PDB file of C-alpha atoms in Angstrom:
ATOM      1  CA  MET A   1      -4.330 -54.430  40.316  1.00  0.00           C
ATOM      2  CA  ALA A   2      -1.895 -56.794  38.563  1.00  0.00           C
ATOM      3  CA  LEU A   3       0.810 -54.121  38.733  1.00  0.00           C
ATOM      4  CA  LEU A   4       0.133 -53.575  42.422  1.00  0.00           C
ATOM      5  CA  LYS A   5       0.434 -57.301  43.185  1.00  0.00           C
ATOM      6  CA  SER A   6       3.631 -57.555  41.144  1.00  0.00           C
ATOM      7  CA  LEU A   7       5.192 -54.600  42.925  1.00  0.00           C
ATOM      8  CA  LEU A   8       4.360 -55.865  46.395  1.00  0.00           C
ATOM      9  CA  LEU A   9       5.464 -59.434  45.681  1.00  0.00           C
ATOM     10  CA  THR A  10       8.732 -58.190  44.228  1.00  0.00           C
ATOM     11  CA  ALA A  11       9.465 -55.946  47.201  1.00  0.00           C
ATOM     12  CA  LEU A  12       8.486 -58.523  49.792  1.00  0.00           C
ATOM     13  CA  SER A  13      10.331 -61.434  48.183  1.00  0.00           C
ATOM     14  CA  ALA A  14      13.448 -59.356  47.624  1.00  0.00           C
ATOM     15  CA  SER A  15      13.327 -58.170  51.225  1.00  0.00           C
ATOM     16  CA  THR A  16      12.950 -61.733  52.516  1.00  0.00           C
ATOM     17  CA  LEU A  17      15.814 -63.121  50.452  1.00  0.00           C
ATOM     18  CA  ILE A  18      18.135 -60.282  51.319  1.00  0.00           C
ATOM     19  CA  ALA A  19      17.331 -60.581  55.007  1.00  0.00           C
ATOM     20  CA  VAL A  20      18.680 -64.142  54.936  1.00  0.00           C
ATOM     21  CA  SER A  21      21.898 -63.224  53.142  1.00  0.00           C
ATOM     22  CA  THR A  22      22.758 -59.974  54.934  1.00  0.00           C
ATOM     23  CA  SER A  23      24.914 -60.420  58.022  1.00  0.00           C
ATOM     24  CA  ASN A  24      26.440 -56.984  58.736  1.00  0.00           C
ATOM     25  CA  THR A  25      26.826 -56.172  62.409  1.00  0.00           C
ATOM     26  CA  GLU A  26      25.704 -52.860  63.860  1.00  0.00           C
ATOM     27  CA  ASP A  27      29.325 -51.675  64.053  1.00  0.00           C
ATOM     28  CA  ASP A  28      29.971 -52.620  60.408  1.00  0.00           C
ATOM     29  CA  SER A  29      26.907 -50.688  59.293  1.00  0.00           C
ATOM     30  CA  HIS A  30      28.466 -47.400  60.392  1.00  0.00           C
ATOM     31  CA  ARG A  31      31.867 -47.857  58.795  1.00  0.00           C
ATOM     32  CA  PRO A  32      32.711 -45.751  55.714  1.00  0.00           C
ATOM     33  CA  ILE A  33      32.144 -47.575  52.452  1.00  0.00           C
ATOM     34  CA  ASP A  34      35.333 -48.850  50.816  1.00  0.00           C
ATOM     35  CA  LEU A  35      34.607 -48.530  47.110  1.00  0.00           C
ATOM     36  CA  ASN A  36      37.597 -50.717  46.233  1.00  0.00           C
ATOM     37  CA  ASN A  37      35.926 -53.697  47.910  1.00  0.00           C
ATOM     38  CA  TYR A  38      32.312 -52.611  47.570  1.00  0.00           C
ATOM     39  CA  VAL A  39      29.601 -55.155  46.787  1.00  0.00           C
ATOM     40  CA  CYS A  40      26.050 -53.971  46.183  1.00  0.00           C
ATOM     41  CA  GLU A  41      23.791 -55.482  48.859  1.00  0.00           C
ATOM     42  CA  HIS A  42      20.207 -54.440  49.504  1.00  0.00           C
ATOM     43  CA  PRO A  43      18.813 -54.106  53.043  1.00  0.00           C
ATOM     44  CA  PRO A  44      15.828 -56.079  54.365  1.00  0.00           C
ATOM     45  CA  TYR A  45      13.450 -53.145  54.059  1.00  0.00           C
ATOM     46  CA  LYS A  46       9.793 -53.329  55.079  1.00  0.00           C
ATOM     47  CA  VAL A  47       6.871 -52.072  52.994  1.00  0.00           C
ATOM     48  CA  LEU A  48       3.639 -50.653  54.399  1.00  0.00           C
ATOM     49  CA  MET A  49       0.630 -49.860  52.225  1.00  0.00           C
ATOM     50  CA  VAL A  50      -0.635 -46.337  52.838  1.00  0.00           C
ATOM     51  CA  SER A  51      -3.040 -45.966  49.916  1.00  0.00           C
ATOM     52  CA  LYS A  52      -4.093 -48.202  47.019  1.00  0.00           C
ATOM     53  CA  SER A  53      -5.501 -45.342  44.952  1.00  0.00           C
ATOM     54  CA  PRO A  54      -3.350 -43.425  44.387  1.00  0.00           C
ATOM     55  CA  LEU A  55      -0.692 -46.030  45.112  1.00  0.00           C
ATOM     56  CA  VAL A  56       1.384 -44.767  48.056  1.00  0.00           C
ATOM     57  CA  ILE A  57       3.766 -47.068  49.956  1.00  0.00           C
ATOM     58  CA  TYR A  58       5.897 -46.336  53.001  1.00  0.00           C
ATOM     59  CA  ILE A  59       9.264 -48.134  53.080  1.00  0.00           C
ATOM     60  CA  LYS A  60      11.213 -48.646  56.292  1.00  0.00           C
ATOM     61  CA  ASP A  61      15.028 -48.921  56.133  1.00  0.00           C
ATOM     62  CA  PHE A  62      15.248 -48.376  52.378  1.00  0.00           C
ATOM     63  CA  ILE A  63      18.602 -46.553  52.583  1.00  0.00           C
ATOM     64  CA  THR A  64      21.262 -48.028  54.900  1.00  0.00           C
ATOM     65  CA  PRO A  65      23.353 -45.975  57.384  1.00  0.00           C
ATOM     66  CA  PRO A  66      26.581 -46.439  55.336  1.00  0.00           C
ATOM     67  CA  GLU A  67      24.752 -45.406  52.162  1.00  0.00           C
ATOM     68  CA  ARG A  68      23.364 -42.310  53.849  1.00  0.00           C
ATOM     69  CA  ALA A  69      26.791 -41.267  55.131  1.00  0.00           C
ATOM     70  CA  HIS A  70      28.307 -41.940  51.700  1.00  0.00           C
ATOM     71  CA  LEU A  71      25.684 -39.822  49.925  1.00  0.00           C
ATOM     72  CA  LEU A  72      26.359 -36.896  52.256  1.00  0.00           C
ATOM     73  CA  ASN A  73      30.128 -37.152  51.732  1.00  0.00           C
ATOM     74  CA  LEU A  74      29.741 -37.593  47.979  1.00  0.00           C
ATOM     75  CA  THR A  75      27.627 -34.452  47.560  1.00  0.00           C
ATOM     76  CA  GLU A  76      29.277 -32.257  50.195  1.00  0.00           C
ATOM     77  CA  LYS A  77      29.779 -28.645  49.015  1.00  0.00           C
ATOM     78  CA  THR A  78      27.863 -29.267  45.779  1.00  0.00           C
ATOM     79  CA  PHE A  79      24.428 -27.998  46.898  1.00  0.00           C
ATOM     80  CA  THR A  80      22.971 -24.917  45.223  1.00  0.00           C
ATOM     81  CA  ARG A  81      19.653 -23.102  45.484  1.00  0.00           C
ATOM     82  CA  SER A  82      16.849 -25.382  44.261  1.00  0.00           C
ATOM     83  CA  GLY A  83      15.053 -24.452  41.077  1.00  0.00           C
ATOM     84  CA  VAL A  84      11.354 -24.713  40.276  1.00  0.00           C
ATOM     85  CA  THR A  85      10.198 -25.714  36.809  1.00  0.00           C
ATOM     86  CA  ARG A  86       7.630 -23.274  35.441  1.00  0.00           C
ATOM     87  CA  GLY A  87       6.510 -23.200  31.837  1.00  0.00           C
ATOM     88  CA  ASN A  88       9.570 -23.364  29.608  1.00  0.00           C
ATOM     89  CA  SER A  89      12.135 -22.327  32.180  1.00  0.00           C
ATOM     90  CA  LYS A  90      13.604 -23.141  35.560  1.00  0.00           C
ATOM     91  CA  SER A  91      13.458 -20.385  38.162  1.00  0.00           C
ATOM     92  CA  HIS A  92      14.203 -19.837  41.844  1.00  0.00           C
ATOM     93  CA  LEU A  93      10.989 -18.963  43.654  1.00  0.00           C
ATOM     94  CA  SER A  94       9.902 -18.571  47.264  1.00  0.00           C
ATOM     95  CA  VAL A  95       7.728 -21.684  46.926  1.00  0.00           C
ATOM     96  CA  ARG A  96      10.943 -23.739  47.133  1.00  0.00           C
ATOM     97  CA  THR A  97      13.653 -22.525  49.472  1.00  0.00           C
ATOM     98  CA  SER A  98      15.813 -25.630  49.760  1.00  0.00           C
ATOM     99  CA  GLN A  99      19.210 -26.439  48.232  1.00  0.00           C
ATOM    100  CA  SER A 100      19.707 -29.361  45.869  1.00  0.00           C
ATOM    101  CA  THR A 101      22.351 -31.324  43.981  1.00  0.00           C
ATOM    102  CA  THR A 102      22.699 -34.359  41.737  1.00  0.00           C
ATOM    103  CA  ALA A 103      24.500 -37.424  43.088  1.00  0.00           C
ATOM    104  CA  PRO A 104      27.395 -38.611  40.853  1.00  0.00           C
ATOM    105  CA  ARG A 105      26.817 -42.197  39.694  1.00  0.00           C
ATOM    106  CA  ASP A 106      29.416 -44.142  41.640  1.00  0.00           C
ATOM    107  CA  ALA A 107      28.912 -47.780  42.671  1.00  0.00           C
ATOM    108  CA  VAL A 108      26.825 -46.913  45.739  1.00  0.00           C
ATOM    109  CA  VAL A 109      24.485 -44.620  43.809  1.00  0.00           C
ATOM    110  CA  ARG A 110      24.066 -47.261  41.100  1.00  0.00           C
ATOM    111  CA  CYS A 111      23.218 -49.797  43.817  1.00  0.00           C
ATOM    112  CA  ILE A 112      20.459 -47.536  45.157  1.00  0.00           C
ATOM    113  CA  GLU A 113      19.208 -47.027  41.600  1.00  0.00           C
ATOM    114  CA  SER A 114      18.978 -50.789  41.097  1.00  0.00           C
ATOM    115  CA  ARG A 115      17.002 -51.116  44.334  1.00  0.00           C
ATOM    116  CA  ALA A 116      14.525 -48.469  43.191  1.00  0.00           C
ATOM    117  CA  LEU A 117      14.123 -50.201  39.836  1.00  0.00           C
ATOM    118  CA  ALA A 118      13.653 -53.661  41.393  1.00  0.00           C
ATOM    119  CA  PHE A 119      11.045 -52.274  43.784  1.00  0.00           C
ATOM    120  CA  GLN A 120       8.954 -51.371  40.760  1.00  0.00           C
ATOM    121  CA  GLY A 121       8.884 -54.944  39.487  1.00  0.00           C
ATOM    122  CA  TYR A 122      12.172 -55.572  37.609  1.00  0.00           C
ATOM    123  CA  ASP A 123      10.613 -54.557  34.274  1.00  0.00           C
ATOM    124  CA  THR A 124      11.485 -50.849  34.564  1.00  0.00           C
ATOM    125  CA  PRO A 125      14.594 -50.171  32.443  1.00  0.00           C
ATOM    126  CA  GLU A 126      17.527 -48.287  33.934  1.00  0.00           C
ATOM    127  CA  THR A 127      17.284 -45.802  31.067  1.00  0.00           C
ATOM    128  CA  HIS A 128      13.960 -44.521  32.487  1.00  0.00           C
ATOM    129  CA  LEU A 129      15.510 -43.421  35.784  1.00  0.00           C
ATOM    130  CA  GLU A 130      16.459 -39.774  36.333  1.00  0.00           C
ATOM    131  CA  PRO A 131      19.692 -38.864  38.138  1.00  0.00           C
ATOM    132  CA  LEU A 132      19.295 -39.096  41.905  1.00  0.00           C
ATOM    133  CA  GLN A 133      18.658 -35.671  43.423  1.00  0.00           C
ATOM    134  CA  LEU A 134      19.484 -34.722  47.015  1.00  0.00           C
ATOM    135  CA  VAL A 135      17.677 -31.789  48.648  1.00  0.00           C
ATOM    136  CA  LYS A 136      18.736 -30.000  51.832  1.00  0.00           C
ATOM    137  CA  TYR A 137      16.357 -28.101  54.119  1.00  0.00           C
ATOM    138  CA  GLY A 138      17.387 -25.864  57.015  1.00  0.00           C
ATOM    139  CA  PRO A 139      15.252 -23.883  59.477  1.00  0.00           C
ATOM    140  CA  SER A 140      12.257 -22.150  57.814  1.00  0.00           C
ATOM    141  CA  GLU A 141      12.983 -23.795  54.456  1.00  0.00           C
ATOM    142  CA  ARG A 142      10.235 -25.666  52.593  1.00  0.00           C
ATOM    143  CA  TYR A 143       8.788 -26.698  49.235  1.00  0.00           C
ATOM    144  CA  HIS A 144       5.221 -25.503  48.754  1.00  0.00           C
ATOM    145  CA  PHE A 145       2.466 -27.734  47.312  1.00  0.00           C
ATOM    146  CA  HIS A 146       3.361 -29.232  43.941  1.00  0.00           C
ATOM    147  CA  THR A 147       3.189 -32.414  41.883  1.00  0.00           C
ATOM    148  CA  ASP A 148       6.172 -34.314  40.493  1.00  0.00           C
ATOM    149  CA  TRP A 149       4.445 -34.831  37.139  1.00  0.00           C
ATOM    150  CA  PHE A 150       4.577 -32.070  34.543  1.00  0.00           C
ATOM    151  CA  THR A 151       1.761 -30.191  32.855  1.00  0.00           C
ATOM    152  CA  SER A 152       3.872 -28.742  30.027  1.00  0.00           C
ATOM    153  CA  SER A 153       5.094 -30.856  27.100  1.00  0.00           C
ATOM    154  CA  SER A 154       8.319 -28.823  27.114  1.00  0.00           C
ATOM    155  CA  HIS A 155       9.422 -30.931  30.095  1.00  0.00           C
ATOM    156  CA  THR A 156       8.261 -34.287  28.743  1.00  0.00           C
ATOM    157  CA  GLN A 157       8.568 -34.362  24.948  1.00  0.00           C
ATOM    158  CA  GLY A 158      11.936 -35.830  23.993  1.00  0.00           C
ATOM    159  CA  LEU A 159      12.867 -35.973  27.684  1.00  0.00           C
ATOM    160  CA  GLY A 160      11.534 -39.399  28.614  1.00  0.00           C
ATOM    161  CA  GLY A 161       7.882 -38.460  28.913  1.00  0.00           C
ATOM    162  CA  ASN A 162       6.272 -37.714  32.246  1.00  0.00           C
ATOM    163  CA  ARG A 163       7.269 -38.981  35.699  1.00  0.00           C
ATOM    164  CA  VAL A 164       5.582 -42.322  36.325  1.00  0.00           C
ATOM    165  CA  SER A 165       6.693 -42.697  39.919  1.00  0.00           C
ATOM    166  CA  SER A 166       8.541 -41.013  42.768  1.00  0.00           C
ATOM    167  CA  PHE A 167      10.550 -42.036  45.794  1.00  0.00           C
ATOM    168  CA  PHE A 168      11.355 -39.523  48.505  1.00  0.00           C
ATOM    169  CA  ALA A 169      13.893 -40.937  50.956  1.00  0.00           C
ATOM    170  CA  TYR A 170      15.258 -39.328  54.118  1.00  0.00           C
ATOM    171  CA  VAL A 171      19.060 -39.333  54.006  1.00  0.00           C
ATOM    172  CA  HIS A 172      19.741 -37.238  57.114  1.00  0.00           C
ATOM    173  CA  VAL A 173      17.593 -35.772  59.877  1.00  0.00           C
ATOM    174  CA  ALA A 174      19.256 -33.679  62.594  1.00  0.00           C
ATOM    175  CA  ASN A 175      18.520 -34.767  66.168  1.00  0.00           C
ATOM    176  CA  ASP A 176      16.814 -31.489  67.063  1.00  0.00           C
ATOM    177  CA  THR A 177      14.594 -31.403  63.972  1.00  0.00           C
ATOM    178  CA  MET A 178      11.034 -30.224  64.366  1.00  0.00           C
ATOM    179  CA  GLY A 179       8.636 -29.849  61.455  1.00  0.00           C
ATOM    180  CA  GLY A 180       9.846 -30.696  57.960  1.00  0.00           C
ATOM    181  CA  GLY A 181       7.284 -33.410  57.294  1.00  0.00           C
ATOM    182  CA  THR A 182       6.078 -34.425  53.840  1.00  0.00           C
ATOM    183  CA  ASN A 183       2.388 -33.594  53.499  1.00  0.00           C
ATOM    184  CA  PHE A 184      -0.106 -35.129  51.043  1.00  0.00           C
ATOM    185  CA  PRO A 185      -3.266 -33.030  51.600  1.00  0.00           C
ATOM    186  CA  ARG A 186      -5.497 -35.127  49.337  1.00  0.00           C
ATOM    187  CA  LEU A 187      -4.741 -38.535  50.844  1.00  0.00           C
ATOM    188  CA  ASP A 188      -7.109 -40.119  53.339  1.00  0.00           C
ATOM    189  CA  ALA A 189      -5.394 -40.553  56.690  1.00  0.00           C
ATOM    190  CA  PRO A 190      -4.999 -44.203  57.818  1.00  0.00           C
ATOM    191  CA  ALA A 191      -7.219 -45.061  60.783  1.00  0.00           C
ATOM    192  CA  ASN A 192      -4.937 -47.437  62.725  1.00  0.00           C
ATOM    193  CA  ASP A 193      -3.081 -45.890  65.675  1.00  0.00           C
ATOM    194  CA  LYS A 194       0.106 -47.812  64.795  1.00  0.00           C
ATOM    195  CA  TRP A 195       0.919 -45.206  62.143  1.00  0.00           C
ATOM    196  CA  CYS A 196       1.165 -42.663  64.959  1.00  0.00           C
ATOM    197  CA  GLN A 197       2.748 -44.949  67.549  1.00  0.00           C
ATOM    198  CA  GLU A 198       5.565 -45.969  65.190  1.00  0.00           C
ATOM    199  CA  GLY A 199       6.303 -42.323  64.353  1.00  0.00           C
ATOM    200  CA  ILE A 200       5.495 -42.675  60.667  1.00  0.00           C
ATOM    201  CA  ILE A 201       2.655 -40.170  60.456  1.00  0.00           C
ATOM    202  CA  ASP A 202       2.468 -36.865  62.301  1.00  0.00           C
ATOM    203  CA  CYS A 203      -0.772 -37.339  64.194  1.00  0.00           C
ATOM    204  CA  ASP A 204      -0.563 -33.852  65.685  1.00  0.00           C
ATOM    205  CA  GLU A 205      -1.711 -32.599  62.288  1.00  0.00           C
ATOM    206  CA  GLU A 206      -5.448 -32.153  61.753  1.00  0.00           C
ATOM    207  CA  TRP A 207      -6.926 -35.080  59.786  1.00  0.00           C
ATOM    208  CA  GLU A 208      -8.459 -32.692  57.258  1.00  0.00           C
ATOM    209  CA  ASN A 209      -4.892 -31.788  56.269  1.00  0.00           C
ATOM    210  CA  GLY A 210      -4.462 -35.240  54.736  1.00  0.00           C
ATOM    211  CA  VAL A 211      -1.343 -37.241  55.632  1.00  0.00           C
ATOM    212  CA  THR A 212       1.956 -35.834  56.901  1.00  0.00           C
ATOM    213  CA  PHE A 213       4.905 -38.243  57.018  1.00  0.00           C
ATOM    214  CA  ARG A 214       7.505 -37.508  59.667  1.00  0.00           C
ATOM    215  CA  PRO A 215      11.124 -37.272  58.466  1.00  0.00           C
ATOM    216  CA  VAL A 216      12.806 -40.507  59.598  1.00  0.00           C
ATOM    217  CA  GLU A 217      16.348 -41.330  58.458  1.00  0.00           C
ATOM    218  CA  GLY A 218      16.606 -44.283  56.089  1.00  0.00           C
ATOM    219  CA  ASN A 219      12.887 -44.489  55.367  1.00  0.00           C
ATOM    220  CA  ALA A 220      11.200 -43.569  52.099  1.00  0.00           C
ATOM    221  CA  ILE A 221       7.822 -42.851  50.534  1.00  0.00           C
ATOM    222  CA  TYR A 222       6.948 -44.287  47.117  1.00  0.00           C
ATOM    223  CA  TRP A 223       4.019 -43.169  44.998  1.00  0.00           C
ATOM    224  CA  GLU A 224       2.760 -43.371  41.432  1.00  0.00           C
ATOM    225  CA  ASN A 225       2.092 -40.057  39.702  1.00  0.00           C
ATOM    226  CA  LEU A 226      -0.061 -40.911  36.695  1.00  0.00           C
ATOM    227  CA  LEU A 227      -3.564 -42.230  36.123  1.00  0.00           C
ATOM    228  CA  PRO A 228      -4.032 -45.285  33.851  1.00  0.00           C
ATOM    229  CA  ASP A 229      -4.717 -42.992  30.867  1.00  0.00           C
ATOM    230  CA  GLY A 230      -1.412 -41.178  31.389  1.00  0.00           C
ATOM    231  CA  ARG A 231      -2.829 -37.997  32.901  1.00  0.00           C
ATOM    232  CA  GLY A 232      -1.305 -36.650  36.094  1.00  0.00           C
ATOM    233  CA  ASP A 233      -3.018 -37.700  39.307  1.00  0.00           C
ATOM    234  CA  GLU A 234      -3.989 -34.557  41.245  1.00  0.00           C
ATOM    235  CA  ARG A 235      -4.209 -36.607  44.449  1.00  0.00           C
ATOM    236  CA  THR A 236      -0.393 -36.847  44.527  1.00  0.00           C
ATOM    237  CA  LEU A 237      -0.139 -33.151  45.362  1.00  0.00           C
ATOM    238  CA  HIS A 238       2.378 -32.820  48.193  1.00  0.00           C
ATOM    239  CA  ALA A 239       4.631 -30.394  50.034  1.00  0.00           C
ATOM    240  CA  GLY A 240       7.815 -30.320  52.048  1.00  0.00           C
ATOM    241  CA  LEU A 241       6.573 -28.538  55.165  1.00  0.00           C
ATOM    242  CA  PRO A 242       8.755 -25.852  56.772  1.00  0.00           C
ATOM    243  CA  VAL A 243      11.569 -27.034  59.025  1.00  0.00           C
ATOM    244  CA  LEU A 244      11.019 -25.367  62.399  1.00  0.00           C
ATOM    245  CA  SER A 245      14.390 -26.357  63.856  1.00  0.00           C
ATOM    246  CA  GLY A 246      17.254 -28.651  62.913  1.00  0.00           C
ATOM    247  CA  GLY A 247      17.376 -29.778  59.291  1.00  0.00           C
ATOM    248  CA  LYS A 248      17.009 -32.655  56.870  1.00  0.00           C
ATOM    249  CA  VAL A 249      18.449 -33.992  53.634  1.00  0.00           C
ATOM    250  CA  GLY A 250      16.096 -35.915  51.364  1.00  0.00           C
ATOM    251  CA  MET A 251      16.563 -37.765  48.098  1.00  0.00           C
ATOM    252  CA  ASN A 252      14.300 -37.816  45.047  1.00  0.00           C
ATOM    253  CA  ILE A 253      14.268 -40.829  42.727  1.00  0.00           C
ATOM    254  CA  TRP A 254      12.066 -40.284  39.672  1.00  0.00           C
ATOM    255  CA  THR A 255      11.136 -42.745  36.924  1.00  0.00           C
ATOM    256  CA  ARG A 256       9.990 -41.576  33.487  1.00  0.00           C
ATOM    257  CA  GLN A 257       7.601 -43.172  30.998  1.00  0.00           C
ATOM    258  CA  GLU A 258      10.321 -43.584  28.371  1.00  0.00           C
ATOM    259  CA  PRO A 259      14.132 -43.636  28.121  1.00  0.00           C
ATOM    260  CA  LEU A 260      15.881 -40.384  28.967  1.00  0.00           C
ATOM    261  CA  PRO A 261      18.132 -38.818  26.309  1.00  0.00           C
ATOM    262  CA  GLU A 262      21.752 -39.920  26.381  1.00  0.00           C
ATOM    263  CA  GLY A 263      24.023 -37.809  28.536  1.00  0.00           C
ATOM    264  CA  ILE A 264      21.435 -36.698  31.113  1.00  0.00           C
ATOM    265  CA  LYS A 265      22.554 -39.187  33.757  1.00  0.00           C
ATOM    266  CA  GLY A 266      26.248 -38.522  33.231  1.00  0.00           C
ATOM    267  CA  ASP A 267      29.128 -40.994  33.203  1.00  0.00           C
ATOM    268  CA  ASP A 268      29.628 -43.715  35.809  1.00  0.00           C
ATOM    269  CA  LEU A 269      32.381 -43.038  38.346  1.00  0.00           C
TER     270      LEU A 269
END
C-alpha cells in the first residue's frame, strides 16, 4: 500500500508541476525534434487507476506527439520479426506475428526512460531499465496470451532478475485501425461507463473476457508483474489482439529487479 501511495503521489505531483511549466502550442507539438536544442520536458499526463491488485494504471498522454514521430523516424527500417522467449532460446512462433526493434538511446529516448523511472517513485535506478522496445502490428498480426515475467532462471539469473513492471505505450495507430486491443483476461472490468465513453476500454468485448484496452496514440498501460514474494503474478496474463485493419506501433518499457549487465542497453547517442 505504501508503494502504491508513493507511485500515485509521484505521478500526480510530477504531472501537476509539469503542467504549469509546459507552454508548447499545438503547432509546436507537431514540429520535428531538434536534437541540437533539445531539452527534456515531461507532458502533463493523467493517471487512472484500473486495478489495485494487481496494480494496473492507465496513463493518458504519456508520450507526446513529437516524441512519437521521433521514435518512428529513429527506428524506421530497423524492424525485424519478433522473437518469443521459450526455455533457453529465442524463437519465432505463430503466437507472436509482429515485428520489433530496439530504440537507440538518444536524448529523446533517455527522456522517456527518465519519465518511466520517475513514474515508479524516483527510487528505481536507471540500471534496472531494459532497452526500449518498439513493436509493429499490421493486419492479422497479434501476440497471443503471455506474461512479461519469466518462468526460467536462464532469463533472469545474471540478467537483472525478473521483470518487476511493464509499460505498454501506443506510439502510432493508423486512422483506419480496427481491433488490435490489449487484453487482460484475468482483470475485473471496471463498472463505470466513463471507461467506455472515453474510449479507453473496448466495451464491445464480453465482460467475461476481462479488460481490453483500445489502442490510443500517446496513452500507456502500466502494471506490476510480481507478487510481494517475488513470484510472477498470473493475473497479469495479457495479449495483443489481432489487428483487423490498419496497424499500430507500441512500445514496451520493462524494469528488472536488479541492475542489467553492462553493455545490454548500448551506448548513448
